[in-house]
mmCIF file of C-alpha atoms in Angstrom:
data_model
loop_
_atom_site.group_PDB
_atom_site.id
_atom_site.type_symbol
_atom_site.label_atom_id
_atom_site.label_comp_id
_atom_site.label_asym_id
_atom_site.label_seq_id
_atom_site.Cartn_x
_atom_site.Cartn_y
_atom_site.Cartn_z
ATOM 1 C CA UNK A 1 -1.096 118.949 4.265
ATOM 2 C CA UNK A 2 -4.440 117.823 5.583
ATOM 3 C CA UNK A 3 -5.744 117.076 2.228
ATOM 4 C CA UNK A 4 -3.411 114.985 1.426
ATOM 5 C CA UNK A 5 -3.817 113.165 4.916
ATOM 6 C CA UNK A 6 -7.418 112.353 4.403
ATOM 7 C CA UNK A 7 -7.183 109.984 1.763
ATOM 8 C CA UNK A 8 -4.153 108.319 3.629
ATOM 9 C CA UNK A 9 -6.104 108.036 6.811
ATOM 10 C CA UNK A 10 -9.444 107.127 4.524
ATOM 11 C CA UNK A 11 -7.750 104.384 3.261
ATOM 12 C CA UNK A 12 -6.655 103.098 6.526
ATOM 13 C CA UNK A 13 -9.858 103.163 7.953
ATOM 14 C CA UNK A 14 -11.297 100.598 4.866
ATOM 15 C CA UNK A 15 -8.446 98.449 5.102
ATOM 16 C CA UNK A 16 -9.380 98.184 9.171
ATOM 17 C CA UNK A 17 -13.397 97.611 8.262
ATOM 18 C CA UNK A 18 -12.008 94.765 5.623
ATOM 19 C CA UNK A 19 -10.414 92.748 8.429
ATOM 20 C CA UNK A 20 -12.473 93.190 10.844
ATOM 21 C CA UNK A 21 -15.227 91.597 8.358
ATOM 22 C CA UNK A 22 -13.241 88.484 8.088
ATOM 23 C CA UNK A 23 -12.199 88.312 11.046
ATOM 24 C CA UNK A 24 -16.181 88.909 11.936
ATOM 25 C CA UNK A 25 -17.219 85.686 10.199
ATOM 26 C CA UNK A 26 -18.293 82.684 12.004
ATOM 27 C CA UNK A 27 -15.445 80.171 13.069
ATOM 28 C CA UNK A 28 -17.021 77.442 11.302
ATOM 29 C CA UNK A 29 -17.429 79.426 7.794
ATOM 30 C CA UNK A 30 -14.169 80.914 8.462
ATOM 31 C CA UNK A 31 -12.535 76.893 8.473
ATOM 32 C CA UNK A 32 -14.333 76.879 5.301
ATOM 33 C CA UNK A 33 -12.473 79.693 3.620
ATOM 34 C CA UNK A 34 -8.945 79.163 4.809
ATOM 35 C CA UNK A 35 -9.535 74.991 3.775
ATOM 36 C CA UNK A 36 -10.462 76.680 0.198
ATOM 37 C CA UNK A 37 -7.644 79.176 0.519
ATOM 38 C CA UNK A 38 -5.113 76.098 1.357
ATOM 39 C CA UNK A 39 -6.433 74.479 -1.859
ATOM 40 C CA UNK A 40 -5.658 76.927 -4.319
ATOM 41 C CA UNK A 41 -2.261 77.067 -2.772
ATOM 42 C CA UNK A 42 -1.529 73.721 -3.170
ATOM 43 C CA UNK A 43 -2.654 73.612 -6.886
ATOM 44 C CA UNK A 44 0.350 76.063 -6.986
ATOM 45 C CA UNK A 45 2.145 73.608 -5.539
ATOM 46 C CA UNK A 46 3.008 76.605 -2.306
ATOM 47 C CA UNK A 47 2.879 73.925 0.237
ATOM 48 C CA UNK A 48 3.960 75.936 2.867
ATOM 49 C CA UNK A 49 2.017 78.660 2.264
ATOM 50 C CA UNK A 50 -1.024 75.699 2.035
ATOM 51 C CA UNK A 51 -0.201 74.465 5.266
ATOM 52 C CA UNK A 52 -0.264 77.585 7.200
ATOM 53 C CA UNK A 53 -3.549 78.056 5.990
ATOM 54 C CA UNK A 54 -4.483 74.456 7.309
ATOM 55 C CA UNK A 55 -2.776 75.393 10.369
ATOM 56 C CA UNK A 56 -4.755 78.157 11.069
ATOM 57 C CA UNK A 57 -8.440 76.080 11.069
ATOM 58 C CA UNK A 58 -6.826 73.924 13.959
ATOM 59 C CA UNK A 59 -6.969 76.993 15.894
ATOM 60 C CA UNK A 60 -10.390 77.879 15.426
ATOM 61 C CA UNK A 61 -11.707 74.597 17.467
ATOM 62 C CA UNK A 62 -14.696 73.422 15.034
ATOM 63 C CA UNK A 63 -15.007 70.304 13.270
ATOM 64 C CA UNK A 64 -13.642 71.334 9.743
ATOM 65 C CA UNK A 65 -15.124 69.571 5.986
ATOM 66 C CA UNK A 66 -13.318 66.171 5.372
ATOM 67 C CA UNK A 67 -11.203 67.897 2.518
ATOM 68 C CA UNK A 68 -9.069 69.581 5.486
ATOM 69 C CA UNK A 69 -8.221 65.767 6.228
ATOM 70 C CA UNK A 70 -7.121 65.493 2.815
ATOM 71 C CA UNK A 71 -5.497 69.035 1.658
ATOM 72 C CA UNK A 72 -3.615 67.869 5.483
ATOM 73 C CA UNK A 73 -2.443 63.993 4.116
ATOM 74 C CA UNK A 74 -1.487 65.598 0.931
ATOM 75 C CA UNK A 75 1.193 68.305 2.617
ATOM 76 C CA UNK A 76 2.408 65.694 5.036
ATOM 77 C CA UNK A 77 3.317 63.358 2.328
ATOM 78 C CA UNK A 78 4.916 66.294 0.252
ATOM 79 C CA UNK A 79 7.350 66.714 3.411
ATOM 80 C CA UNK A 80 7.743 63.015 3.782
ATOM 81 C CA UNK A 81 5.678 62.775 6.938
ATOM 82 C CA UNK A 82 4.154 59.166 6.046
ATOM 83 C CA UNK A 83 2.453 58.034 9.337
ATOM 84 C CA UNK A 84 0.686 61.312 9.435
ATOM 85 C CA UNK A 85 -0.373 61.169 5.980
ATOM 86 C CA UNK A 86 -1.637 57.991 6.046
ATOM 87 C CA UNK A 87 -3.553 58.914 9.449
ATOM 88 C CA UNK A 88 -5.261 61.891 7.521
ATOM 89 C CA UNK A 89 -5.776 60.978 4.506
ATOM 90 C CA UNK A 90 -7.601 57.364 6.260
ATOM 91 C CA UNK A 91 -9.735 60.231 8.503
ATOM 92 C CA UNK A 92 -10.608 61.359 4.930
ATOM 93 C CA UNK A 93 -12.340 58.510 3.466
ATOM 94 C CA UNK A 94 -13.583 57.802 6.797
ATOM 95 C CA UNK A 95 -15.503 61.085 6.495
ATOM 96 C CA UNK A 96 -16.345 61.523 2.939
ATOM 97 C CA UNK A 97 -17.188 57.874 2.237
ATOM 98 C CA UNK A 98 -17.790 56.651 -1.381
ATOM 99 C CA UNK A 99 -19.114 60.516 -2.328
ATOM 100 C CA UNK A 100 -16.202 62.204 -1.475
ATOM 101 C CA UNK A 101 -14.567 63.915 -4.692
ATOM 102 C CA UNK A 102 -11.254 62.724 -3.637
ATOM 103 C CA UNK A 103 -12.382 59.482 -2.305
ATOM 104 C CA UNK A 104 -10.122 56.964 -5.210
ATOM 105 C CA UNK A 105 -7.028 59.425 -4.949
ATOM 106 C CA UNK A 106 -7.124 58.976 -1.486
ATOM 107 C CA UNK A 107 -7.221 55.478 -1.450
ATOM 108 C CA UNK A 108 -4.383 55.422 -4.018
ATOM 109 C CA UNK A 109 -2.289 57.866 -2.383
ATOM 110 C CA UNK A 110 -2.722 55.355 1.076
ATOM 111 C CA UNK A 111 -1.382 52.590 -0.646
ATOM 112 C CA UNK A 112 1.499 54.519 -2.200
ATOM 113 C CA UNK A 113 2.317 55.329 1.660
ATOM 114 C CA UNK A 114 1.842 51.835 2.804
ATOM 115 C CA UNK A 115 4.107 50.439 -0.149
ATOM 116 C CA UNK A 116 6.979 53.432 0.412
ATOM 117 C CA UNK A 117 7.006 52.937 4.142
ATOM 118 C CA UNK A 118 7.177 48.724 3.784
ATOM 119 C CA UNK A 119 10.382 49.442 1.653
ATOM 120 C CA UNK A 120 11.760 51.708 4.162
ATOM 121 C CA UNK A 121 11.166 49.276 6.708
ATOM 122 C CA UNK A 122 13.105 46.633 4.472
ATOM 123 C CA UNK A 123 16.001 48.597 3.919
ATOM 124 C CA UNK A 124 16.256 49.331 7.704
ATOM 125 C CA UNK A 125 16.440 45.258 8.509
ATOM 126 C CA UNK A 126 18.640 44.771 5.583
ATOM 127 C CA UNK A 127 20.821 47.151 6.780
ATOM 128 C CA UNK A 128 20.820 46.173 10.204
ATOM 129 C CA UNK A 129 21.167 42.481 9.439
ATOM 130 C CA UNK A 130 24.223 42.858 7.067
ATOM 131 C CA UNK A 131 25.986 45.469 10.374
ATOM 132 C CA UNK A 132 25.629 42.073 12.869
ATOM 133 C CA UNK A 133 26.548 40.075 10.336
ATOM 134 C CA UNK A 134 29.495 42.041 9.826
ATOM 135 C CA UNK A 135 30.070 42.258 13.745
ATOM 136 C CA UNK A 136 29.229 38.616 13.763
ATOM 137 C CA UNK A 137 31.998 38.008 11.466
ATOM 138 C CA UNK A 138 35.021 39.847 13.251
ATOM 139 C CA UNK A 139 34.486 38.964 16.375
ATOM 140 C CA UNK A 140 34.648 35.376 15.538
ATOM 141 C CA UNK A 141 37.491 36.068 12.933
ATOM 142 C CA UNK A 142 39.169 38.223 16.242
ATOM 143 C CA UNK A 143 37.923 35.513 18.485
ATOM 144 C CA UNK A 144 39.465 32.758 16.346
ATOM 145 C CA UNK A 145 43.006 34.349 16.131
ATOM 146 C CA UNK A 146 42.934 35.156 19.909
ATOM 147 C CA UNK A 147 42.675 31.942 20.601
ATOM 148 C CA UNK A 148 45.411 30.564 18.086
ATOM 149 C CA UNK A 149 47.835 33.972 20.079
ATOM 150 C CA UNK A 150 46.984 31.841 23.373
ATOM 151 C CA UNK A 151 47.807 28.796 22.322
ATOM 152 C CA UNK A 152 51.079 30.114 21.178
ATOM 153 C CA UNK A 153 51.936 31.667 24.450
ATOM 154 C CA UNK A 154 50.684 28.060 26.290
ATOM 155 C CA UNK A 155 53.323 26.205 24.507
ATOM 156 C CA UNK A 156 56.356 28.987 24.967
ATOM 157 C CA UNK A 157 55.406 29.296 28.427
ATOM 158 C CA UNK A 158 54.629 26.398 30.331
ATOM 159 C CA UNK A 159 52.551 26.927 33.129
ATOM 160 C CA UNK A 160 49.562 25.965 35.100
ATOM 161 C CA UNK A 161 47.052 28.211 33.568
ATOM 162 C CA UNK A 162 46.891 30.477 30.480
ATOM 163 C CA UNK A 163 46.885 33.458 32.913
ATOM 164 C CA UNK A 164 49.987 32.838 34.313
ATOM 165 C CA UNK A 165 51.784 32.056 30.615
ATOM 166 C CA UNK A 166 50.418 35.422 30.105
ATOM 167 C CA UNK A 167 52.390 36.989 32.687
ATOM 168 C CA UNK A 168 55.313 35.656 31.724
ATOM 169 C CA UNK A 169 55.253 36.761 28.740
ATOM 170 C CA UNK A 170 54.668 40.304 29.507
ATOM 171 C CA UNK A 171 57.238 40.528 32.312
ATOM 172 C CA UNK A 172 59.849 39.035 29.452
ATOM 173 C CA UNK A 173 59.014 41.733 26.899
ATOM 174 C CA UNK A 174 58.891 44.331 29.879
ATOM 175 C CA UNK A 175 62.332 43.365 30.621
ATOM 176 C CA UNK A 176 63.645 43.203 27.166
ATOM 177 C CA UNK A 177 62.404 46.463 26.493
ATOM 178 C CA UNK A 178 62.776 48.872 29.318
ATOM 179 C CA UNK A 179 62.666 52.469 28.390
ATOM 180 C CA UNK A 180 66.271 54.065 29.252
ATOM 181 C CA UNK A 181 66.986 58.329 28.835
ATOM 182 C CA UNK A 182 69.291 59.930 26.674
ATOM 183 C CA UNK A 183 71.160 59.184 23.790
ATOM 184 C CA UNK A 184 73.583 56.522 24.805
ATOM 185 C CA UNK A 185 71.682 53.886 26.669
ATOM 186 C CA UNK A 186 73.481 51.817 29.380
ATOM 187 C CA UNK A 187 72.220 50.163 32.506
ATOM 188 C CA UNK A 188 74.787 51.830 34.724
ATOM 189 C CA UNK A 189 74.074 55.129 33.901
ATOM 190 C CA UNK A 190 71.193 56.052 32.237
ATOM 191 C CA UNK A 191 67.758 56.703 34.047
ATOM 192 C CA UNK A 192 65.317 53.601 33.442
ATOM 193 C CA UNK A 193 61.750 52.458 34.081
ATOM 194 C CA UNK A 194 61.323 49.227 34.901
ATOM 195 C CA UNK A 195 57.532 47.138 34.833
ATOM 196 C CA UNK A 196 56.492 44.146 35.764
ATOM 197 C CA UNK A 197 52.585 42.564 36.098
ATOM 198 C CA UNK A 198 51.623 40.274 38.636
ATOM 199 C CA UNK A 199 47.618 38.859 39.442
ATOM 200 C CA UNK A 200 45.769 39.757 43.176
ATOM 201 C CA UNK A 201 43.230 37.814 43.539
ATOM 202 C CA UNK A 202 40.856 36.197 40.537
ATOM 203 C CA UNK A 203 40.272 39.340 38.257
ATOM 204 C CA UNK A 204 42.782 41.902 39.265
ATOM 205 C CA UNK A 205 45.897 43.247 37.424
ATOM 206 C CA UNK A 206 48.720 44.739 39.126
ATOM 207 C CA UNK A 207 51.588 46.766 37.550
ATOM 208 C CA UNK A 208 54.568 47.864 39.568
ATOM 209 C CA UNK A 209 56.428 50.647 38.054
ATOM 210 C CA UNK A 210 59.915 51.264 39.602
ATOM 211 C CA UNK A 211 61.806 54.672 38.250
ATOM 212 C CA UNK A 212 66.321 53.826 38.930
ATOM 213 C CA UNK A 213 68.229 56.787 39.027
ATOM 214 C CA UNK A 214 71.781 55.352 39.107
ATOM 215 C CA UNK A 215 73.407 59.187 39.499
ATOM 216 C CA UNK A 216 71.923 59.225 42.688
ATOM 217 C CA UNK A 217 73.669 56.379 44.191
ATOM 218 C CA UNK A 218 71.034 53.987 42.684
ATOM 219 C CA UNK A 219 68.248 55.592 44.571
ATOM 220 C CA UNK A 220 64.542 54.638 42.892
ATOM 221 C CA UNK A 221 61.284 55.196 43.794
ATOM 222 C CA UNK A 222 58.006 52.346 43.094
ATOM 223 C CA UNK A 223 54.472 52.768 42.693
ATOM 224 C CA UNK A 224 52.182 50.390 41.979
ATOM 225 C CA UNK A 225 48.360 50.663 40.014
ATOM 226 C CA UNK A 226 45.577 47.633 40.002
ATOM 227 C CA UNK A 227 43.022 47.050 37.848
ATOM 228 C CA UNK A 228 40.031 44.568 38.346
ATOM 229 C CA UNK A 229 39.307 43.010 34.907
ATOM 230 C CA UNK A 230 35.528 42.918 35.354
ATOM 231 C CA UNK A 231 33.803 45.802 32.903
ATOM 232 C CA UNK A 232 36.845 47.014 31.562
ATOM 233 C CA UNK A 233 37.201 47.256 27.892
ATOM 234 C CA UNK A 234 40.270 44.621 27.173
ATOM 235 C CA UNK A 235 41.572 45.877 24.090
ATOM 236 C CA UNK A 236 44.683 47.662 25.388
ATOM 237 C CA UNK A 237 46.559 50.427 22.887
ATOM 238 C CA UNK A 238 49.753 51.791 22.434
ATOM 239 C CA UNK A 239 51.930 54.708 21.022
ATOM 240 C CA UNK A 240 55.435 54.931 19.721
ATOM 241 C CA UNK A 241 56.649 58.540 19.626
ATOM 242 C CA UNK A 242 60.136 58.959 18.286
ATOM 243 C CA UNK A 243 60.942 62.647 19.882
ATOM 244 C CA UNK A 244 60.173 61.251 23.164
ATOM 245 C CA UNK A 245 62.437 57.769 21.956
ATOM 246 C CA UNK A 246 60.032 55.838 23.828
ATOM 247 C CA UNK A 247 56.796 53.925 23.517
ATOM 248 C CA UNK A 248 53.381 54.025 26.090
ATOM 249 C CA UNK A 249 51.287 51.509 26.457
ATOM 250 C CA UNK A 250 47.536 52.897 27.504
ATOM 251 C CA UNK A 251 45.555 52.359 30.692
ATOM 252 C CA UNK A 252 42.570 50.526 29.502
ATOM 253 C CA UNK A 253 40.406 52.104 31.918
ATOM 254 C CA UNK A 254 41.823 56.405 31.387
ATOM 255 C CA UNK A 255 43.821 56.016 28.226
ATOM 256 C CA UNK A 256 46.624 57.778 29.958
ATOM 257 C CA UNK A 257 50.142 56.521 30.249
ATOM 258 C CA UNK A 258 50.262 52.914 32.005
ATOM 259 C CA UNK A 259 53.889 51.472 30.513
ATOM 260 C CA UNK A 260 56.203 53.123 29.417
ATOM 261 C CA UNK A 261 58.759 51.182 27.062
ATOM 262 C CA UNK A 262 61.983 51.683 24.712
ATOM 263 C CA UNK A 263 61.135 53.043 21.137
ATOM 264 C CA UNK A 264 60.141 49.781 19.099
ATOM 265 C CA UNK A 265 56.927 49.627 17.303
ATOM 266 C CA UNK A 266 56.738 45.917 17.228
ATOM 267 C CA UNK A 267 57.558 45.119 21.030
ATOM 268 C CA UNK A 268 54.466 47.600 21.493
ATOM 269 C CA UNK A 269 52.554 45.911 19.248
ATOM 270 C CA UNK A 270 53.036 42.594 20.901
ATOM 271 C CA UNK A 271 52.679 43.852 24.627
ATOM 272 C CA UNK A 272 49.600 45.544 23.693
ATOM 273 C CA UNK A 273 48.029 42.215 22.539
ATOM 274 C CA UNK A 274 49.735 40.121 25.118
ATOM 275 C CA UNK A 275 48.215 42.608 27.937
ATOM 276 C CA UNK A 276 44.114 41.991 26.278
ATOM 277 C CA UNK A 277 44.729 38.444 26.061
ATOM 278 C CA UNK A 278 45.467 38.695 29.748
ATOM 279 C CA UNK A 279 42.658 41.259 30.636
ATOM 280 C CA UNK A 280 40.113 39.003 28.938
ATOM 281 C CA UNK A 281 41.327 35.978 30.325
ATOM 282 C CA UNK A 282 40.852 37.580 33.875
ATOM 283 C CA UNK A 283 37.292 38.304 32.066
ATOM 284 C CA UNK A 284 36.422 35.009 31.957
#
């Protein structure tokens, strides 16, 4: 048993005097061998294995040869790290001047950087130009049919201001359109909700909301919800739900119910648009 310890332990004990010799060299000749270590890595192409190598002469705080500059710009542009590259690889050429072995493919390699990152930089503007000019484009196209839906509404509605044609036209749609329960709809019997907008002030919108219960003797209850127009996204949405048999306009502001209306699509549709015509009128 202790025989065959000995060589085990033996063996050990080299292995420990090995490392402690490297580790037992000077900082500055120890930069030296992990900058030629990182080169014969990268000649296998191991780039990782390369830069952990380079990585390792940062943490002995000398001043390592210029190839460490270079070996460095080489792995950064493998992983597509172009500034850095181009920082390094400049720090090279710097350092090695004319002499340097790798003085030309430096240069080369700086140009390929400055030529990849100029077309990267192109395609970015290109890109961002054609997105505003798409932008551009629909909100004048948007812009130029809102204003055709207003002047629509101006002549149906005559009135002293746009804002008040508006109104008119909501409260008509609101009325054509109330939401009634159950299967047989009539006025007399059936459990409505009835809406109707009105302006406070310059900027705010008001909606009264008044729920009829004609069972009970006619009995209904009203609530009423403002908005002021100022910072609120216009562009007012809707959904039509045919197990409910009803439609709900959103709250511009929560996205929660606001109006509630019978089940047609296209009165939806039009109240939706009516209401951000209104909202950014009170916008402006």
């Amino acid at each position: 048993m202790i025989k065959r310890f000995v060589p085990h332990m033996l063996a050990a004990c080299l292995t420990l005097v090995a490392a402690s010799s490297v580790s037992a060299l000077p900082a500055d000749i120890e930069a030296d061998r992990l900058v030629l270590a990182a080169e014969e890595k990268l000649g296998a192409q191991d780039y990782e294995a390369a830069r952990g190598y380079l990585d390792r002469v940062d943490g002995l705080k000398v001043t390592p040869v210029p190839k460490f500059y270079y070996l460095s710009g080489q792995i950064a542009f493998h992983y597509g790290e172009l500034s850095k590259a181009s920082e390094l690889l400049s720090q090279y050429v710097e350092e090695a001047g004319r002499e340097g072995d790798a003085y030309e493919d430096a240069l080369r390699k700086i140009t390929q950087i400055e030529e990849q990152m100029q077309s990267q930089e192109a395609v970015s503007q290109s890109r961002d130009q054609l997105r505003d000019i798409k932008a551009a484009s629909g909100i004048e196209r948007e812009d130029t049919a809102g204003q055709a839906y207003d002047e629509k509404i101006r002549k149906l509605y005559i009135a002293p201001s746009l804002k008040d044609s508006l109104v008119l036209h909501i409260n008509s749609l609101l009325s054509s359109y109330e939401y009634m329960e159950g299967r047989i709809k009539n006025r007399k019997t059936s459990e409505r909700l009835e809406f109707q907008v009105s302006l406070q002030g310059t900027s705010q919108l008001s909606v009264a909301r008044k729920q009829v219960k004609p069972a009970n003797s006619g009995q209904s209850s009203i609530s009423t919800s403002t908005i002021d127009a100022f910072g609120v996204n216009p562009f007012v949405s809707y959904r039509c739900s045919s197990a409910a048999d009803q439609c709900q306009i959103k709250h511009p502001v929560t996205g929660a119910e606001w109006i509630v209306i019978a089940a047609d699509e296209s009165a939806a549709k039009e109240l939706s648009t009516a209401l951000t015509r209104l909202i950014k009128a009170l916008q402006r």
